[in-house]
Amino acid sequence: RQSHSHGTFDASMSSTAGDFRGLTRRLLVRLMARAGTRVEEPVHRFELETPEPALGAVLRAVAQLHGVPSDVRDRSGMLLVTGDVPAAQVAALRRRLPTLTRGEGTLVTTFSHHRPAATGPARRQ
């Protein structure tokens, strides 16, 4: 219904596309939980080469992007940091690397595995 009988249009009685999007998300989350479905995210293994003075800033950036470093090794005056980072954060890490390492860092990533998503189902922006 758009209005009372013979009345003017009343927006409070109308549904919008946003109402249905919100309802769909809530319903989908509830149904997936009931079915025992898990939402997982892809994780990439990374190898990041950085100058030693930038190590602290690089490790902070990796942590901010929900990455987990697993090893740091000296490699001919540069440090090689390895670990895992969510695939959705790889581009952000790649963008931040030149500033963090003054243009001397390199990043190589490859798909590694899936893990349960920390944030649940993705939301449409």
mmCIF file of C-alpha atoms in Angstrom:
data_model
loop_
_atom_site.group_PDB
_atom_site.id
_atom_site.type_symbol
_atom_site.label_atom_id
_atom_site.label_comp_id
_atom_site.label_asym_id
_atom_site.label_seq_id
_atom_site.Cartn_x
_atom_site.Cartn_y
_atom_site.Cartn_z
ATOM 1 C CA ARG A 1 0.000 0.000 0.000
ATOM 2 C CA GLN A 2 1.175 3.461 -0.814
ATOM 3 C CA SER A 3 -1.384 5.385 1.256
ATOM 4 C CA HIS A 4 -4.648 5.175 3.181
ATOM 5 C CA SER A 5 -7.793 5.019 1.096
ATOM 6 C CA HIS A 6 -8.194 8.251 -0.836
ATOM 7 C CA GLY A 7 -5.158 9.711 0.912
ATOM 8 C CA THR A 8 -1.994 11.240 -0.424
ATOM 9 C CA PHE A 9 1.262 9.376 -0.855
ATOM 10 C CA ASP A 10 2.817 8.424 2.519
ATOM 11 C CA ALA A 11 6.535 7.512 2.328
ATOM 12 C CA SER A 12 6.401 5.786 5.719
ATOM 13 C CA MET A 13 4.146 3.130 4.198
ATOM 14 C CA SER A 14 6.420 2.427 1.232
ATOM 15 C CA SER A 15 9.235 -0.055 0.866
ATOM 16 C CA THR A 16 12.465 0.970 -0.787
ATOM 17 C CA ALA A 17 15.162 -1.051 -2.511
ATOM 18 C CA GLY A 18 17.339 -0.510 0.587
ATOM 19 C CA ASP A 19 14.705 -2.212 2.755
ATOM 20 C CA PHE A 20 14.896 -5.349 0.615
ATOM 21 C CA ARG A 21 18.724 -5.325 0.467
ATOM 22 C CA GLY A 22 18.891 -5.154 4.266
ATOM 23 C CA LEU A 23 16.301 -7.892 4.648
ATOM 24 C CA THR A 24 18.070 -10.113 2.127
ATOM 25 C CA ARG A 25 21.382 -9.839 3.989
ATOM 26 C CA ARG A 26 19.825 -10.652 7.367
ATOM 27 C CA LEU A 27 17.889 -13.573 5.925
ATOM 28 C CA LEU A 28 20.933 -14.947 4.101
ATOM 29 C CA VAL A 29 23.106 -14.759 7.243
ATOM 30 C CA ARG A 30 20.426 -16.531 9.286
ATOM 31 C CA LEU A 31 19.931 -19.281 6.692
ATOM 32 C CA MET A 32 23.673 -19.857 6.268
ATOM 33 C CA ALA A 33 24.109 -20.182 10.042
ATOM 34 C CA ARG A 34 21.217 -22.629 10.243
ATOM 35 C CA ALA A 35 22.723 -24.716 7.425
ATOM 36 C CA GLY A 36 26.145 -24.753 9.101
ATOM 37 C CA THR A 37 27.782 -22.926 6.195
ATOM 38 C CA ARG A 38 31.096 -21.200 6.887
ATOM 39 C CA VAL A 39 32.235 -18.097 5.080
ATOM 40 C CA GLU A 40 35.915 -18.305 4.187
ATOM 41 C CA GLU A 41 38.385 -15.900 2.621
ATOM 42 C CA PRO A 42 41.371 -16.624 0.370
ATOM 43 C CA VAL A 43 44.797 -16.107 1.923
ATOM 44 C CA HIS A 44 48.016 -15.391 0.051
ATOM 45 C CA ARG A 45 51.519 -16.353 1.101
ATOM 46 C CA PHE A 46 53.855 -13.374 0.779
ATOM 47 C CA GLU A 47 57.589 -12.803 0.481
ATOM 48 C CA LEU A 48 58.470 -9.200 1.165
ATOM 49 C CA GLU A 49 62.013 -7.882 0.825
ATOM 50 C CA THR A 50 62.745 -4.693 2.778
ATOM 51 C CA PRO A 51 65.720 -2.651 4.001
ATOM 52 C CA GLU A 52 66.382 -3.246 7.710
ATOM 53 C CA PRO A 53 65.477 0.324 8.839
ATOM 54 C CA ALA A 54 61.957 -0.114 7.380
ATOM 55 C CA LEU A 55 61.252 -3.442 9.110
ATOM 56 C CA GLY A 56 59.182 -1.987 11.970
ATOM 57 C CA ALA A 57 56.963 0.036 9.643
ATOM 58 C CA VAL A 58 56.543 -2.924 7.283
ATOM 59 C CA LEU A 59 55.543 -5.292 10.113
ATOM 60 C CA ARG A 60 53.031 -2.738 11.449
ATOM 61 C CA ALA A 61 51.497 -2.379 7.973
ATOM 62 C CA VAL A 62 51.234 -6.162 7.576
ATOM 63 C CA ALA A 63 49.493 -6.422 10.972
ATOM 64 C CA GLN A 64 47.101 -3.546 10.153
ATOM 65 C CA LEU A 65 46.091 -5.442 7.021
ATOM 66 C CA HIS A 66 45.387 -8.594 9.084
ATOM 67 C CA GLY A 67 48.521 -10.310 7.813
ATOM 68 C CA VAL A 68 50.620 -12.662 9.906
ATOM 69 C CA PRO A 69 54.401 -12.643 9.406
ATOM 70 C CA SER A 70 55.996 -16.030 10.034
ATOM 71 C CA ASP A 71 59.710 -15.472 9.453
ATOM 72 C CA VAL A 72 62.301 -12.725 8.967
ATOM 73 C CA ARG A 73 65.678 -13.591 7.422
ATOM 74 C CA ASP A 74 68.723 -11.591 6.422
ATOM 75 C CA ARG A 75 69.330 -11.739 2.681
ATOM 76 C CA SER A 76 72.411 -9.851 1.494
ATOM 77 C CA GLY A 77 71.768 -6.610 3.377
ATOM 78 C CA MET A 78 67.993 -6.799 2.895
ATOM 79 C CA LEU A 79 65.507 -8.601 5.108
ATOM 80 C CA LEU A 80 63.111 -11.196 3.722
ATOM 81 C CA VAL A 81 59.789 -11.284 5.563
ATOM 82 C CA THR A 82 57.445 -14.194 4.834
ATOM 83 C CA GLY A 83 53.914 -14.822 6.038
ATOM 84 C CA ASP A 84 50.233 -14.831 5.153
ATOM 85 C CA VAL A 85 47.899 -11.957 4.265
ATOM 86 C CA PRO A 86 44.213 -11.973 3.229
ATOM 87 C CA ALA A 87 43.926 -11.789 -0.557
ATOM 88 C CA ALA A 88 41.645 -8.748 -0.215
ATOM 89 C CA GLN A 89 44.538 -6.843 1.427
ATOM 90 C CA VAL A 90 47.301 -7.662 -1.070
ATOM 91 C CA ALA A 91 46.646 -4.590 -3.238
ATOM 92 C CA ALA A 92 46.708 -2.295 -0.181
ATOM 93 C CA LEU A 93 50.031 -3.775 0.955
ATOM 94 C CA ARG A 94 51.442 -3.383 -2.554
ATOM 95 C CA ARG A 95 50.367 0.301 -2.632
ATOM 96 C CA ARG A 96 51.921 1.050 0.772
ATOM 97 C CA LEU A 97 55.215 -0.742 0.164
ATOM 98 C CA PRO A 98 57.046 1.979 -1.858
ATOM 99 C CA THR A 99 56.434 4.567 0.866
ATOM 100 C CA LEU A 100 57.352 2.199 3.690
ATOM 101 C CA THR A 101 60.609 1.060 2.070
ATOM 102 C CA ARG A 102 61.557 4.253 0.190
ATOM 103 C CA GLY A 103 61.099 2.404 -3.080
ATOM 104 C CA GLU A 104 63.500 -0.421 -2.193
ATOM 105 C CA GLY A 105 60.991 -3.109 -1.202
ATOM 106 C CA THR A 106 59.648 -5.954 -3.301
ATOM 107 C CA LEU A 107 56.543 -8.062 -2.748
ATOM 108 C CA VAL A 108 55.678 -11.450 -4.216
ATOM 109 C CA THR A 109 52.389 -13.158 -3.355
ATOM 110 C CA THR A 110 50.804 -16.479 -4.272
ATOM 111 C CA PHE A 111 47.526 -18.084 -3.266
ATOM 112 C CA SER A 112 48.034 -20.306 -0.235
ATOM 113 C CA HIS A 113 44.734 -21.441 1.304
ATOM 114 C CA HIS A 114 41.329 -20.406 2.617
ATOM 115 C CA ARG A 115 40.529 -19.571 6.255
ATOM 116 C CA PRO A 116 37.320 -18.677 8.070
ATOM 117 C CA ALA A 117 36.508 -15.032 7.355
ATOM 118 C CA ALA A 118 36.888 -12.774 10.363
ATOM 119 C CA THR A 119 34.156 -10.369 9.255
ATOM 120 C CA GLY A 120 31.424 -12.702 7.996
ATOM 121 C CA PRO A 121 29.715 -12.283 4.632
ATOM 122 C CA ALA A 122 30.842 -9.394 2.466
ATOM 123 C CA ARG A 123 28.686 -6.291 2.447
ATOM 124 C CA ARG A 124 27.793 -4.367 -0.660
ATOM 125 C CA GLN A 125 28.966 -0.763 -0.395
#
